[in-house]
Short mmCIF file of N, CA, C and O in Angstrom, two decimals:
data_model
loop_
_atom_site.label_atom_id
_atom_site.label_comp_id
_atom_site.label_asym_id
_atom_site.label_seq_id
_atom_site.Cartn_x
_atom_site.Cartn_y
_atom_site.Cartn_z
N ILE A 1 1.13 -18.22 -23.97
CA ILE A 1 1.12 -18.16 -25.43
C ILE A 1 1.59 -16.76 -25.84
O ILE A 1 1.07 -15.77 -25.36
N SER A 2 2.57 -16.72 -26.72
CA SER A 2 3.02 -15.42 -27.22
C SER A 2 2.19 -15.02 -28.43
O SER A 2 1.77 -15.86 -29.21
N ARG A 3 1.96 -13.76 -28.56
CA ARG A 3 1.16 -13.24 -29.67
C ARG A 3 1.95 -12.17 -30.39
O ARG A 3 2.78 -11.49 -29.80
N TRP A 4 1.63 -12.00 -31.66
CA TRP A 4 2.28 -10.97 -32.46
C TRP A 4 1.85 -9.61 -31.97
O TRP A 4 0.68 -9.38 -31.67
N THR A 5 2.79 -8.67 -31.86
CA THR A 5 2.46 -7.30 -31.50
C THR A 5 3.01 -6.36 -32.55
O THR A 5 4.02 -6.65 -33.21
N VAL A 6 2.36 -5.24 -32.73
CA VAL A 6 2.77 -4.25 -33.72
C VAL A 6 4.08 -3.61 -33.29
O VAL A 6 4.20 -3.17 -32.16
N PRO A 7 5.09 -3.55 -34.19
CA PRO A 7 6.33 -2.87 -33.83
C PRO A 7 6.12 -1.36 -33.82
O PRO A 7 5.27 -0.84 -34.54
N PRO A 8 6.89 -0.63 -33.03
CA PRO A 8 6.73 0.82 -32.96
C PRO A 8 7.31 1.51 -34.19
O PRO A 8 8.26 1.04 -34.80
N GLY A 9 6.72 2.66 -34.59
CA GLY A 9 7.26 3.48 -35.66
C GLY A 9 7.30 2.79 -37.01
O GLY A 9 6.49 1.92 -37.30
N GLU A 10 8.25 3.19 -37.82
CA GLU A 10 8.41 2.64 -39.17
C GLU A 10 9.39 1.47 -39.15
O GLU A 10 10.45 1.51 -39.76
N ILE A 11 9.04 0.45 -38.43
CA ILE A 11 9.89 -0.73 -38.27
C ILE A 11 9.17 -1.93 -38.86
O ILE A 11 7.94 -2.02 -38.83
N TYR A 12 9.94 -2.86 -39.39
CA TYR A 12 9.39 -4.12 -39.88
C TYR A 12 9.70 -5.21 -38.88
O TYR A 12 10.77 -5.21 -38.26
N LYS A 13 8.79 -6.12 -38.71
CA LYS A 13 8.97 -7.22 -37.77
C LYS A 13 8.95 -8.53 -38.55
O LYS A 13 8.06 -8.76 -39.37
N ILE A 14 9.94 -9.39 -38.28
CA ILE A 14 10.04 -10.68 -38.94
C ILE A 14 9.71 -11.77 -37.94
O ILE A 14 10.33 -11.86 -36.88
N ASN A 15 8.71 -12.58 -38.27
CA ASN A 15 8.38 -13.75 -37.47
C ASN A 15 8.69 -14.98 -38.31
O ASN A 15 8.39 -15.03 -39.49
N PHE A 16 9.29 -15.98 -37.68
CA PHE A 16 9.62 -17.21 -38.39
C PHE A 16 9.42 -18.40 -37.47
O PHE A 16 9.44 -18.26 -36.24
N ASP A 17 9.21 -19.55 -38.07
CA ASP A 17 9.02 -20.77 -37.29
C ASP A 17 9.34 -21.96 -38.17
O ASP A 17 9.30 -21.88 -39.39
N GLY A 18 9.66 -23.04 -37.53
CA GLY A 18 9.89 -24.30 -38.23
C GLY A 18 9.11 -25.40 -37.53
O GLY A 18 8.94 -25.36 -36.31
N VAL A 19 8.63 -26.34 -38.30
CA VAL A 19 7.88 -27.45 -37.73
C VAL A 19 8.25 -28.73 -38.46
O VAL A 19 8.43 -28.73 -39.68
N VAL A 20 8.41 -29.80 -37.70
CA VAL A 20 8.67 -31.11 -38.29
C VAL A 20 7.35 -31.86 -38.37
O VAL A 20 6.63 -31.97 -37.38
N ILE A 21 7.02 -32.38 -39.55
CA ILE A 21 5.80 -33.14 -39.77
C ILE A 21 6.23 -34.60 -39.89
O ILE A 21 6.58 -35.07 -40.98
N THR A 22 6.24 -35.28 -38.76
CA THR A 22 6.84 -36.61 -38.71
C THR A 22 6.10 -37.65 -39.54
O THR A 22 6.75 -38.48 -40.19
N ASP A 23 4.79 -37.62 -39.56
CA ASP A 23 4.05 -38.64 -40.32
C ASP A 23 4.18 -38.47 -41.83
O ASP A 23 3.89 -39.38 -42.60
N GLU A 24 4.66 -37.30 -42.28
CA GLU A 24 4.89 -37.07 -43.71
C GLU A 24 6.37 -37.03 -44.05
O GLU A 24 6.74 -36.73 -45.19
N ASP A 25 7.24 -37.28 -43.08
CA ASP A 25 8.69 -37.34 -43.27
C ASP A 25 9.24 -36.06 -43.92
O ASP A 25 10.02 -36.11 -44.86
N ARG A 26 8.80 -34.91 -43.42
CA ARG A 26 9.29 -33.64 -43.94
C ARG A 26 9.20 -32.58 -42.84
O ARG A 26 8.68 -32.82 -41.76
N ALA A 27 9.72 -31.43 -43.15
CA ALA A 27 9.64 -30.29 -42.24
C ALA A 27 9.24 -29.07 -43.06
O ALA A 27 9.29 -29.08 -44.30
N ARG A 28 8.83 -28.00 -42.38
CA ARG A 28 8.41 -26.78 -43.07
C ARG A 28 8.89 -25.58 -42.26
O ARG A 28 8.84 -25.59 -41.03
N ILE A 29 9.35 -24.57 -42.98
CA ILE A 29 9.66 -23.30 -42.35
C ILE A 29 8.71 -22.25 -42.92
O ILE A 29 8.30 -22.33 -44.08
N GLN A 30 8.35 -21.30 -42.08
CA GLN A 30 7.44 -20.24 -42.48
C GLN A 30 7.97 -18.91 -41.97
O GLN A 30 8.49 -18.83 -40.86
N VAL A 31 7.83 -17.87 -42.80
CA VAL A 31 8.32 -16.53 -42.48
C VAL A 31 7.23 -15.52 -42.83
O VAL A 31 6.61 -15.64 -43.89
N VAL A 32 7.01 -14.54 -41.95
CA VAL A 32 6.07 -13.44 -42.22
C VAL A 32 6.76 -12.14 -41.82
O VAL A 32 7.33 -12.05 -40.74
N ILE A 33 6.72 -11.15 -42.71
CA ILE A 33 7.26 -9.82 -42.42
C ILE A 33 6.11 -8.84 -42.45
O ILE A 33 5.35 -8.78 -43.43
N ARG A 34 5.96 -8.09 -41.35
CA ARG A 34 4.87 -7.11 -41.22
C ARG A 34 5.44 -5.73 -40.96
O ARG A 34 6.48 -5.59 -40.33
N ASN A 35 4.69 -4.71 -41.41
CA ASN A 35 5.11 -3.34 -41.13
C ASN A 35 4.54 -2.89 -39.79
O ASN A 35 3.88 -3.66 -39.09
N SER A 36 4.78 -1.62 -39.44
CA SER A 36 4.35 -1.11 -38.14
C SER A 36 2.84 -0.98 -38.02
O SER A 36 2.33 -0.77 -36.93
N GLN A 37 2.11 -1.14 -39.12
CA GLN A 37 0.65 -1.11 -39.08
C GLN A 37 0.06 -2.52 -39.07
O GLN A 37 -1.15 -2.69 -39.11
N GLY A 38 0.93 -3.54 -39.04
CA GLY A 38 0.47 -4.91 -39.00
C GLY A 38 0.18 -5.53 -40.35
O GLY A 38 -0.26 -6.66 -40.44
N MET A 39 0.44 -4.78 -41.43
CA MET A 39 0.19 -5.29 -42.78
C MET A 39 1.31 -6.24 -43.20
O MET A 39 2.48 -5.96 -42.96
N VAL A 40 0.94 -7.35 -43.82
CA VAL A 40 1.93 -8.30 -44.29
C VAL A 40 2.63 -7.72 -45.51
O VAL A 40 1.99 -7.37 -46.51
N MET A 41 3.95 -7.59 -45.42
CA MET A 41 4.76 -7.08 -46.52
C MET A 41 5.33 -8.22 -47.36
O MET A 41 5.53 -8.08 -48.56
N ALA A 42 5.59 -9.35 -46.71
CA ALA A 42 6.11 -10.52 -47.41
C ALA A 42 5.88 -11.74 -46.54
O ALA A 42 5.81 -11.65 -45.32
N SER A 43 5.75 -12.89 -47.20
CA SER A 43 5.63 -14.14 -46.46
C SER A 43 6.14 -15.27 -47.34
O SER A 43 6.21 -15.13 -48.56
N MET A 44 6.53 -16.36 -46.71
CA MET A 44 6.97 -17.53 -47.45
C MET A 44 6.80 -18.76 -46.59
O MET A 44 6.77 -18.69 -45.38
N SER A 45 6.63 -19.87 -47.28
CA SER A 45 6.56 -21.17 -46.64
C SER A 45 7.40 -22.10 -47.50
O SER A 45 7.28 -22.09 -48.73
N HIS A 46 8.27 -22.87 -46.86
CA HIS A 46 9.19 -23.71 -47.62
C HIS A 46 9.25 -25.09 -46.98
O HIS A 46 9.48 -25.22 -45.78
N ASN A 47 9.03 -26.13 -47.79
CA ASN A 47 9.14 -27.50 -47.31
C ASN A 47 10.59 -27.95 -47.34
O ASN A 47 11.33 -27.63 -48.27
N VAL A 48 10.98 -28.69 -46.32
CA VAL A 48 12.30 -29.30 -46.25
C VAL A 48 12.04 -30.80 -46.34
O VAL A 48 11.30 -31.36 -45.54
N HIS A 49 12.63 -31.45 -47.33
CA HIS A 49 12.28 -32.85 -47.61
C HIS A 49 12.78 -33.83 -46.57
O HIS A 49 12.16 -34.86 -46.36
N ARG A 50 13.87 -33.55 -45.91
CA ARG A 50 14.35 -34.45 -44.86
C ARG A 50 14.16 -33.78 -43.51
O ARG A 50 14.60 -32.66 -43.32
N PRO A 51 13.53 -34.46 -42.59
CA PRO A 51 13.45 -33.89 -41.25
C PRO A 51 14.86 -33.71 -40.68
O PRO A 51 15.71 -34.58 -40.81
N ILE A 52 15.10 -32.55 -40.14
CA ILE A 52 16.39 -32.23 -39.55
C ILE A 52 16.16 -31.88 -38.09
O ILE A 52 15.02 -31.81 -37.63
N SER A 53 17.23 -31.64 -37.37
CA SER A 53 17.09 -31.32 -35.95
C SER A 53 16.37 -29.98 -35.78
O SER A 53 16.33 -29.15 -36.70
N ALA A 54 15.81 -29.77 -34.61
CA ALA A 54 15.09 -28.52 -34.33
C ALA A 54 16.02 -27.32 -34.45
O ALA A 54 15.62 -26.27 -34.99
N VAL A 55 17.25 -27.46 -34.00
CA VAL A 55 18.21 -26.35 -34.09
C VAL A 55 18.51 -26.02 -35.55
O VAL A 55 18.53 -24.86 -35.95
N GLU A 56 18.73 -27.04 -36.37
CA GLU A 56 19.00 -26.82 -37.80
C GLU A 56 17.79 -26.21 -38.49
O GLU A 56 17.93 -25.33 -39.34
N LEU A 57 16.61 -26.64 -38.12
CA LEU A 57 15.39 -26.13 -38.72
C LEU A 57 15.20 -24.65 -38.39
O LEU A 57 14.90 -23.84 -39.26
N GLU A 58 15.38 -24.27 -37.13
CA GLU A 58 15.26 -22.87 -36.72
C GLU A 58 16.33 -22.01 -37.39
O GLU A 58 16.07 -20.89 -37.80
N THR A 59 17.54 -22.55 -37.50
CA THR A 59 18.63 -21.82 -38.16
C THR A 59 18.30 -21.58 -39.63
O THR A 59 18.52 -20.49 -40.16
N LEU A 60 17.76 -22.59 -40.30
CA LEU A 60 17.36 -22.44 -41.69
C LEU A 60 16.24 -21.41 -41.83
O LEU A 60 16.24 -20.60 -42.75
N ALA A 61 15.30 -21.41 -40.89
CA ALA A 61 14.21 -20.43 -40.92
C ALA A 61 14.75 -19.02 -40.76
O ALA A 61 14.32 -18.10 -41.47
N ILE A 62 15.72 -18.83 -39.87
CA ILE A 62 16.34 -17.50 -39.68
C ILE A 62 17.04 -17.08 -40.98
O ILE A 62 16.90 -15.94 -41.43
N ALA A 63 17.80 -18.01 -41.58
CA ALA A 63 18.53 -17.68 -42.80
C ALA A 63 17.57 -17.30 -43.92
O ALA A 63 17.80 -16.31 -44.64
N LYS A 64 16.47 -18.01 -44.08
CA LYS A 64 15.48 -17.70 -45.11
C LYS A 64 14.82 -16.36 -44.84
O LYS A 64 14.53 -15.60 -45.75
N ALA A 65 14.57 -16.07 -43.56
CA ALA A 65 13.92 -14.81 -43.20
C ALA A 65 14.79 -13.60 -43.53
O ALA A 65 14.29 -12.55 -43.93
N LEU A 66 16.10 -13.76 -43.41
CA LEU A 66 17.00 -12.64 -43.61
C LEU A 66 17.50 -12.49 -45.04
O LEU A 66 18.11 -11.50 -45.38
N CYS A 67 17.25 -13.46 -45.89
CA CYS A 67 17.72 -13.39 -47.29
C CYS A 67 16.75 -12.65 -48.17
O CYS A 67 15.63 -12.58 -48.02
#
């Protein structure tokens, strides 16, 4: 199991993930940005109405994280 670790110095760390919720016919992407002290600077959760492939879901999560 991977765990979040504090980035060194004055760096921000972006964590993102996507999950398909098959019984609800949707998907969700989540993004969290933390500073070097572990404090959440920004976060978002976004529902995707049509389940898409895992690759498309991860790509969308990356795009949302960087915008």
